[in-house]
Amino acid sequence: MGLFSSSRPSTPRPDSVTTAALGVGQISLTLLEKMTDGVPVPFVKAVAGTAVEVIKMARLIQANRKECDDLNKRCTSLLLVILSSLSGKSEDEIPSDLKGNLKRLSSNLHEVLSELKVIDTRVGKSSIGSKLKAGIYHFDNAEKLVECSAKIDWALQEFQVTSKVDSCLKDLERHEELRKGQTEIKKELKNEMQNNQAELLQSQKQILDAVKEKV
């Protein structure tokens, strides 16, 4: 079966790789792209696709590798969480608050991607510039990359909280439906008992009346 309910049987499921959470930075881009490619919901696929682009850029930049590797791992984790959480869901099954969360997430990912493109351009310029300029770019890039990682962390936490709240609300709804169902059953049983008692009393009265007539 595919990642989502789709016609692509070759699409890997995210749960086959999330067990290697500490090594998410080593998951191949090919695998991540295949996982994203199997998403049937357009706006979710767009968000996942942007996350993949961020991961590509983080792996591509030839400077500040420590910060880039950290960003790569965080964004890959975010992507896996999104795909795992929404696996098998149609657009109608995704709650409105989670859709709003994904919209904000998309905006943050585009900001991070734009920042990475600027950093990549700077790295190219620093390679042909002075050592002083290269040093300035290095520290400035490091600061920007840390900010990007912080955005990804915040996005991941917000998505997880929103998903958890949605899950709890659904559990409450199911509990309320079950409680209402039990109340209805009790009500029906009570009515049935009252009807049976009324019928029994009527039968007893008829019997007593018949006995009196014979006497």
mmCIF file of N, CA and C in Angstrom, residues 25-131:
data_model
loop_
_atom_site.group_PDB
_atom_site.id
_atom_site.type_symbol
_atom_site.label_atom_id
_atom_site.label_comp_id
_atom_site.label_asym_id
_atom_site.label_seq_id
_atom_site.Cartn_x
_atom_site.Cartn_y
_atom_site.Cartn_z
ATOM 1 N N GLY A 25 18.530 12.559 9.373
ATOM 2 C CA GLY A 25 19.307 13.370 8.434
ATOM 3 C C GLY A 25 19.925 12.555 7.318
ATOM 4 N N GLN A 26 19.950 11.222 7.495
ATOM 5 C CA GLN A 26 20.549 10.360 6.478
ATOM 6 C C GLN A 26 19.522 9.731 5.539
ATOM 7 N N ILE A 27 18.242 10.002 5.763
ATOM 8 C CA ILE A 27 17.228 9.452 4.864
ATOM 9 C C ILE A 27 17.403 10.082 3.486
ATOM 10 N N SER A 28 17.414 9.249 2.462
ATOM 11 C CA SER A 28 17.705 9.750 1.124
ATOM 12 C C SER A 28 16.618 10.677 0.604
ATOM 13 N N LEU A 29 17.029 11.641 -0.207
ATOM 14 C CA LEU A 29 16.068 12.563 -0.818
ATOM 15 C C LEU A 29 15.109 11.811 -1.729
ATOM 16 N N THR A 30 15.611 10.767 -2.368
ATOM 17 C CA THR A 30 14.756 9.969 -3.260
ATOM 18 C C THR A 30 13.585 9.378 -2.490
ATOM 19 N N LEU A 31 13.871 8.831 -1.305
ATOM 20 C CA LEU A 31 12.819 8.252 -0.479
ATOM 21 C C LEU A 31 11.841 9.321 -0.003
ATOM 22 N N LEU A 32 12.368 10.458 0.438
ATOM 23 C CA LEU A 32 11.511 11.549 0.901
ATOM 24 C C LEU A 32 10.619 12.065 -0.224
ATOM 25 N N GLU A 33 11.177 12.152 -1.423
ATOM 26 C CA GLU A 33 10.400 12.620 -2.574
ATOM 27 C C GLU A 33 9.302 11.623 -2.939
ATOM 28 N N LYS A 34 9.612 10.327 -2.842
ATOM 29 C CA LYS A 34 8.602 9.303 -3.141
ATOM 30 C C LYS A 34 7.471 9.349 -2.122
ATOM 31 N N MET A 35 7.838 9.537 -0.870
ATOM 32 C CA MET A 35 6.832 9.628 0.180
ATOM 33 C C MET A 35 5.918 10.824 -0.055
ATOM 34 N N THR A 36 6.520 11.950 -0.414
ATOM 35 C CA THR A 36 5.751 13.172 -0.668
ATOM 36 C C THR A 36 4.906 13.034 -1.922
ATOM 37 N N ASP A 37 5.439 12.342 -2.896
ATOM 38 C CA ASP A 37 4.758 12.173 -4.184
ATOM 39 C C ASP A 37 3.459 11.393 -4.039
ATOM 40 N N GLY A 38 3.357 10.564 -2.997
ATOM 41 C CA GLY A 38 2.171 9.743 -2.820
ATOM 42 C C GLY A 38 1.043 10.426 -2.060
ATOM 43 N N VAL A 39 1.220 11.685 -1.694
ATOM 44 C CA VAL A 39 0.188 12.407 -0.945
ATOM 45 C C VAL A 39 -0.929 12.840 -1.890
ATOM 46 N N PRO A 40 -2.179 12.408 -1.652
ATOM 47 C CA PRO A 40 -3.276 12.741 -2.564
ATOM 48 C C PRO A 40 -3.923 14.101 -2.309
ATOM 49 N N VAL A 41 -3.721 14.661 -1.099
ATOM 50 C CA VAL A 41 -4.333 15.953 -0.766
ATOM 51 C C VAL A 41 -3.408 17.070 -1.254
ATOM 52 N N PRO A 42 -3.847 17.889 -2.216
ATOM 53 C CA PRO A 42 -2.981 18.889 -2.852
ATOM 54 C C PRO A 42 -2.245 19.823 -1.900
ATOM 55 N N PHE A 43 -2.952 20.438 -0.949
ATOM 56 C CA PHE A 43 -2.272 21.429 -0.099
ATOM 57 C C PHE A 43 -1.294 20.765 0.862
ATOM 58 N N VAL A 44 -1.575 19.532 1.278
ATOM 59 C CA VAL A 44 -0.640 18.800 2.129
ATOM 60 C C VAL A 44 0.606 18.422 1.316
ATOM 61 N N LYS A 45 0.374 18.012 0.088
ATOM 62 C CA LYS A 45 1.494 17.662 -0.804
ATOM 63 C C LYS A 45 2.378 18.872 -1.059
ATOM 64 N N ALA A 46 1.760 20.065 -1.183
ATOM 65 C CA ALA A 46 2.524 21.292 -1.427
ATOM 66 C C ALA A 46 3.410 21.620 -0.226
ATOM 67 N N VAL A 47 2.860 21.484 0.981
ATOM 68 C CA VAL A 47 3.634 21.749 2.195
ATOM 69 C C VAL A 47 4.791 20.758 2.305
ATOM 70 N N ALA A 48 4.497 19.485 2.075
ATOM 71 C CA ALA A 48 5.535 18.454 2.143
ATOM 72 C C ALA A 48 6.611 18.700 1.085
ATOM 73 N N GLY A 49 6.186 19.137 -0.101
ATOM 74 C CA GLY A 49 7.140 19.419 -1.171
ATOM 75 C C GLY A 49 8.077 20.559 -0.807
ATOM 76 N N THR A 50 7.545 21.594 -0.149
ATOM 77 C CA THR A 50 8.382 22.710 0.289
ATOM 78 C C THR A 50 9.383 22.244 1.341
ATOM 79 N N ALA A 51 8.939 21.374 2.241
ATOM 80 C CA ALA A 51 9.839 20.816 3.262
ATOM 81 C C ALA A 51 10.990 20.061 2.598
ATOM 82 N N VAL A 52 10.684 19.316 1.558
ATOM 83 C CA VAL A 52 11.729 18.580 0.831
ATOM 84 C C VAL A 52 12.723 19.559 0.197
ATOM 85 N N GLU A 53 12.221 20.671 -0.346
ATOM 86 C CA GLU A 53 13.106 21.678 -0.943
ATOM 87 C C GLU A 53 14.036 22.283 0.107
ATOM 88 N N VAL A 54 13.503 22.511 1.313
ATOM 89 C CA VAL A 54 14.337 23.034 2.406
ATOM 90 C C VAL A 54 15.430 22.024 2.749
ATOM 91 N N ILE A 55 15.056 20.755 2.814
ATOM 92 C CA ILE A 55 16.032 19.701 3.123
ATOM 93 C C ILE A 55 17.123 19.649 2.045
ATOM 94 N N LYS A 56 16.712 19.767 0.789
ATOM 95 C CA LYS A 56 17.686 19.761 -0.313
ATOM 96 C C LYS A 56 18.695 20.890 -0.154
ATOM 97 N N MET A 57 18.188 22.101 0.117
ATOM 98 C CA MET A 57 19.067 23.253 0.253
ATOM 99 C C MET A 57 19.997 23.104 1.454
ATOM 100 N N ALA A 58 19.454 22.573 2.560
ATOM 101 C CA ALA A 58 20.275 22.397 3.761
ATOM 102 C C ALA A 58 21.417 21.413 3.508
ATOM 103 N N ARG A 59 21.175 20.435 2.642
ATOM 104 C CA ARG A 59 22.218 19.455 2.312
ATOM 105 C C ARG A 59 23.172 19.971 1.240
ATOM 106 N N LEU A 60 22.695 20.963 0.491
ATOM 107 C CA LEU A 60 23.484 21.463 -0.640
ATOM 108 C C LEU A 60 24.522 22.495 -0.228
ATOM 109 N N ILE A 61 24.179 23.362 0.720
ATOM 110 C CA ILE A 61 25.061 24.466 1.117
ATOM 111 C C ILE A 61 26.406 23.924 1.610
ATOM 112 N N GLN A 62 27.484 24.487 1.081
ATOM 113 C CA GLN A 62 28.822 23.964 1.341
ATOM 114 C C GLN A 62 29.546 24.659 2.495
ATOM 115 N N ALA A 63 28.816 25.422 3.295
ATOM 116 C CA ALA A 63 29.415 26.087 4.456
ATOM 117 C C ALA A 63 28.490 25.906 5.654
ATOM 118 N N ASN A 64 29.017 26.231 6.854
ATOM 119 C CA ASN A 64 28.208 26.104 8.077
ATOM 120 C C ASN A 64 27.532 24.731 8.152
ATOM 121 N N ARG A 65 28.324 23.694 7.926
ATOM 122 C CA ARG A 65 27.742 22.356 7.832
ATOM 123 C C ARG A 65 27.070 21.905 9.135
ATOM 124 N N LYS A 66 27.606 22.299 10.257
ATOM 125 C CA LYS A 66 27.011 21.890 11.530
ATOM 126 C C LYS A 66 25.568 22.405 11.630
ATOM 127 N N GLU A 67 25.401 23.695 11.337
ATOM 128 C CA GLU A 67 24.066 24.294 11.410
ATOM 129 C C GLU A 67 23.150 23.747 10.326
ATOM 130 N N CYS A 68 23.711 23.515 9.144
ATOM 131 C CA CYS A 68 22.915 22.979 8.033
ATOM 132 C C CYS A 68 22.463 21.545 8.323
ATOM 133 N N ASP A 69 23.351 20.747 8.897
ATOM 134 C CA ASP A 69 22.996 19.367 9.252
ATOM 135 C C ASP A 69 21.891 19.350 10.309
ATOM 136 N N ASP A 70 21.986 20.272 11.255
ATOM 137 C CA ASP A 70 20.971 20.365 12.306
ATOM 138 C C ASP A 70 19.617 20.735 11.702
ATOM 139 N N LEU A 71 19.615 21.704 10.801
ATOM 140 C CA LEU A 71 18.379 22.119 10.132
ATOM 141 C C LEU A 71 17.810 20.983 9.292
ATOM 142 N N ASN A 72 18.695 20.262 8.616
ATOM 143 C CA ASN A 72 18.284 19.122 7.797
ATOM 144 C C ASN A 72 17.547 18.081 8.642
ATOM 145 N N LYS A 73 18.113 17.742 9.806
ATOM 146 C CA LYS A 73 17.494 16.742 10.684
ATOM 147 C C LYS A 73 16.135 17.213 11.195
ATOM 148 N N ARG A 74 16.071 18.477 11.587
ATOM 149 C CA ARG A 74 14.827 19.011 12.149
ATOM 150 C C ARG A 74 13.720 19.056 11.100
ATOM 151 N N CYS A 75 14.082 19.481 9.899
ATOM 152 C CA CYS A 75 13.071 19.585 8.845
ATOM 153 C C CYS A 75 12.629 18.198 8.372
ATOM 154 N N THR A 76 13.562 17.253 8.342
ATOM 155 C CA THR A 76 13.205 15.881 7.972
ATOM 156 C C THR A 76 12.257 15.286 9.010
ATOM 157 N N SER A 77 12.532 15.538 10.290
ATOM 158 C CA SER A 77 11.645 15.066 11.361
ATOM 159 C C SER A 77 10.255 15.664 11.213
ATOM 160 N N LEU A 78 10.218 16.961 10.909
ATOM 161 C CA LEU A 78 8.934 17.642 10.709
ATOM 162 C C LEU A 78 8.156 17.004 9.567
ATOM 163 N N LEU A 79 8.837 16.747 8.466
ATOM 164 C CA LEU A 79 8.196 16.136 7.300
ATOM 165 C C LEU A 79 7.622 14.759 7.642
ATOM 166 N N LEU A 80 8.389 13.950 8.351
ATOM 167 C CA LEU A 80 7.932 12.607 8.720
ATOM 168 C C LEU A 80 6.728 12.661 9.651
ATOM 169 N N VAL A 81 6.732 13.610 10.572
ATOM 170 C CA VAL A 81 5.599 13.757 11.499
ATOM 171 C C VAL A 81 4.334 14.139 10.733
ATOM 172 N N ILE A 82 4.467 15.065 9.796
ATOM 173 C CA ILE A 82 3.310 15.496 8.994
ATOM 174 C C ILE A 82 2.742 14.318 8.207
ATOM 175 N N LEU A 83 3.623 13.604 7.516
ATOM 176 C CA LEU A 83 3.166 12.496 6.680
ATOM 177 C C LEU A 83 2.569 11.372 7.525
ATOM 178 N N SER A 84 3.175 11.088 8.667
ATOM 179 C CA SER A 84 2.647 10.029 9.536
ATOM 180 C C SER A 84 1.292 10.415 10.117
ATOM 181 N N SER A 85 1.164 11.680 10.544
ATOM 182 C CA SER A 85 -0.076 12.142 11.179
ATOM 183 C C SER A 85 -1.248 12.162 10.212
ATOM 184 N N LEU A 86 -0.971 12.481 8.945
ATOM 185 C CA LEU A 86 -2.049 12.633 7.968
ATOM 186 C C LEU A 86 -2.184 11.429 7.042
ATOM 187 N N SER A 87 -1.439 10.375 7.341
ATOM 188 C CA SER A 87 -1.489 9.174 6.509
ATOM 189 C C SER A 87 -2.905 8.613 6.421
ATOM 190 N N GLY A 88 -3.361 8.364 5.186
ATOM 191 C CA GLY A 88 -4.663 7.754 4.965
ATOM 192 C C GLY A 88 -5.843 8.696 5.091
ATOM 193 N N LYS A 89 -5.605 9.986 5.351
ATOM 194 C CA LYS A 89 -6.703 10.936 5.509
ATOM 195 C C LYS A 89 -6.998 11.677 4.211
ATOM 196 N N SER A 90 -8.290 11.836 3.932
ATOM 197 C CA SER A 90 -8.702 12.651 2.792
ATOM 198 C C SER A 90 -8.770 14.099 3.257
ATOM 199 N N GLU A 91 -8.970 15.016 2.329
ATOM 200 C CA GLU A 91 -9.027 16.437 2.691
ATOM 201 C C GLU A 91 -10.172 16.717 3.670
ATOM 202 N N ASP A 92 -11.302 16.043 3.480
ATOM 203 C CA ASP A 92 -12.465 16.248 4.351
ATOM 204 C C ASP A 92 -12.218 15.767 5.776
ATOM 205 N N GLU A 93 -11.272 14.858 5.938
ATOM 206 C CA GLU A 93 -10.983 14.300 7.260
ATOM 207 C C GLU A 93 -9.971 15.133 8.044
ATOM 208 N N ILE A 94 -9.386 16.133 7.396
ATOM 209 C CA ILE A 94 -8.428 16.998 8.081
ATOM 210 C C ILE A 94 -9.184 18.168 8.694
ATOM 211 N N PRO A 95 -9.165 18.336 10.028
ATOM 212 C CA PRO A 95 -9.920 19.403 10.679
ATOM 213 C C PRO A 95 -9.442 20.787 10.275
ATOM 214 N N SER A 96 -10.318 21.763 10.387
ATOM 215 C CA SER A 96 -10.026 23.121 9.937
ATOM 216 C C SER A 96 -8.848 23.746 10.682
ATOM 217 N N ASP A 97 -8.736 23.474 12.003
ATOM 218 C CA ASP A 97 -7.624 24.061 12.755
ATOM 219 C C ASP A 97 -6.279 23.500 12.296
ATOM 220 N N LEU A 98 -6.272 22.232 11.899
ATOM 221 C CA LEU A 98 -5.038 21.632 11.395
ATOM 222 C C LEU A 98 -4.709 22.176 10.003
ATOM 223 N N LYS A 99 -5.735 22.470 9.215
ATOM 224 C CA LYS A 99 -5.514 23.094 7.910
ATOM 225 C C LYS A 99 -4.892 24.475 8.086
ATOM 226 N N GLY A 100 -5.393 25.217 9.083
ATOM 227 C CA GLY A 100 -4.815 26.531 9.377
ATOM 228 C C GLY A 100 -3.372 26.413 9.821
ATOM 229 N N ASN A 101 -3.084 25.383 10.598
ATOM 230 C CA ASN A 101 -1.724 25.128 11.043
ATOM 231 C C ASN A 101 -0.802 24.841 9.861
ATOM 232 N N LEU A 102 -1.291 24.051 8.919
ATOM 233 C CA LEU A 102 -0.501 23.713 7.734
ATOM 234 C C LEU A 102 -0.253 24.944 6.861
ATOM 235 N N LYS A 103 -1.223 25.849 6.843
ATOM 236 C CA LYS A 103 -1.057 27.087 6.074
ATOM 237 C C LYS A 103 0.072 27.933 6.669
ATOM 238 N N ARG A 104 0.088 28.064 8.001
ATOM 239 C CA ARG A 104 1.166 28.804 8.669
ATOM 240 C C ARG A 104 2.505 28.099 8.478
ATOM 241 N N LEU A 105 2.458 26.786 8.542
ATOM 242 C CA LEU A 105 3.673 25.994 8.350
ATOM 243 C C LEU A 105 4.244 26.224 6.953
ATOM 244 N N SER A 106 3.370 26.258 5.955
ATOM 245 C CA SER A 106 3.808 26.497 4.582
ATOM 246 C C SER A 106 4.516 27.842 4.463
ATOM 247 N N SER A 107 3.943 28.861 5.117
ATOM 248 C CA SER A 107 4.543 30.196 5.086
ATOM 249 C C SER A 107 5.932 30.187 5.733
ATOM 250 N N ASN A 108 6.054 29.513 6.872
ATOM 251 C CA ASN A 108 7.350 29.428 7.562
ATOM 252 C C ASN A 108 8.385 28.686 6.724
ATOM 253 N N LEU A 109 7.959 27.613 6.079
ATOM 254 C CA LEU A 109 8.887 26.845 5.249
ATOM 255 C C LEU A 109 9.381 27.661 4.061
ATOM 256 N N HIS A 110 8.498 28.460 3.469
ATOM 257 C CA HIS A 110 8.911 29.317 2.346
ATOM 258 C C HIS A 110 9.902 30.385 2.814
ATOM 259 N N GLU A 111 9.692 30.905 4.022
ATOM 260 C CA GLU A 111 10.639 31.882 4.577
ATOM 261 C C GLU A 111 12.002 31.247 4.785
ATOM 262 N N VAL A 112 12.003 30.036 5.341
ATOM 263 C CA VAL A 112 13.264 29.328 5.572
ATOM 264 C C VAL A 112 13.950 29.021 4.252
ATOM 265 N N LEU A 113 13.176 28.593 3.257
ATOM 266 C CA LEU A 113 13.748 28.272 1.945
ATOM 267 C C LEU A 113 14.378 29.505 1.309
ATOM 268 N N SER A 114 13.704 30.657 1.407
ATOM 269 C CA SER A 114 14.245 31.912 0.857
ATOM 270 C C SER A 114 15.551 32.278 1.556
ATOM 271 N N GLU A 115 15.581 32.094 2.875
ATOM 272 C CA GLU A 115 16.790 32.407 3.646
ATOM 273 C C GLU A 115 17.944 31.509 3.233
ATOM 274 N N LEU A 116 17.651 30.237 2.998
ATOM 275 C CA LEU A 116 18.694 29.300 2.587
ATOM 276 C C LEU A 116 19.255 29.647 1.210
ATOM 277 N N LYS A 117 18.400 30.119 0.337
ATOM 278 C CA LYS A 117 18.865 30.519 -1.000
ATOM 279 C C LYS A 117 19.799 31.723 -0.904
ATOM 280 N N VAL A 118 19.480 32.647 -0.003
ATOM 281 C CA VAL A 118 20.353 33.808 0.211
ATOM 282 C C VAL A 118 21.698 33.348 0.757
ATOM 283 N N ILE A 119 21.663 32.439 1.724
ATOM 284 C CA ILE A 119 22.896 31.921 2.321
ATOM 285 C C ILE A 119 23.737 31.201 1.276
ATOM 286 N N ASP A 120 23.086 30.418 0.424
ATOM 287 C CA ASP A 120 23.814 29.698 -0.622
ATOM 288 C C ASP A 120 24.500 30.667 -1.576
ATOM 289 N N THR A 121 23.819 31.761 -1.886
ATOM 290 C CA THR A 121 24.421 32.787 -2.753
ATOM 291 C C THR A 121 25.622 33.433 -2.067
ATOM 292 N N ARG A 122 25.486 33.695 -0.776
ATOM 293 C CA ARG A 122 26.595 34.283 -0.016
ATOM 294 C C ARG A 122 27.800 33.359 0.003
ATOM 295 N N VAL A 123 27.553 32.085 0.155
ATOM 296 C CA VAL A 123 28.652 31.111 0.188
ATOM 297 C C VAL A 123 29.420 31.151 -1.125
ATOM 298 N N GLY A 124 28.679 31.263 -2.232
ATOM 299 C CA GLY A 124 29.336 31.364 -3.540
ATOM 300 C C GLY A 124 30.186 32.608 -3.656
ATOM 301 N N LYS A 125 29.673 33.722 -3.105
ATOM 302 C CA LYS A 125 30.435 34.977 -3.174
ATOM 303 C C LYS A 125 31.655 34.941 -2.268
ATOM 304 N N SER A 126 31.490 34.335 -1.082
ATOM 305 C CA SER A 126 32.606 34.305 -0.132
ATOM 306 C C SER A 126 33.767 33.464 -0.646
ATOM 307 N N SER A 127 33.456 32.505 -1.525
ATOM 308 C CA SER A 127 34.517 31.640 -2.041
ATOM 309 C C SER A 127 35.465 32.385 -2.976
ATOM 310 N N ILE A 128 34.975 33.511 -3.505
ATOM 311 C CA ILE A 128 35.840 34.294 -4.402
ATOM 312 C C ILE A 128 36.187 35.648 -3.789
ATOM 313 N N GLY A 129 35.796 35.869 -2.550
ATOM 314 C CA GLY A 129 36.075 37.132 -1.876
ATOM 315 C C GLY A 129 37.198 36.996 -0.872
ATOM 316 N N SER A 130 37.320 37.999 -0.003
ATOM 317 C CA SER A 130 38.389 38.014 0.988
ATOM 318 C C SER A 130 38.067 37.077 2.154
ATOM 319 N N LYS A 131 39.091 36.756 2.923
ATOM 320 C CA LYS A 131 38.898 35.907 4.095
ATOM 321 C C LYS A 131 38.022 36.616 5.132
#
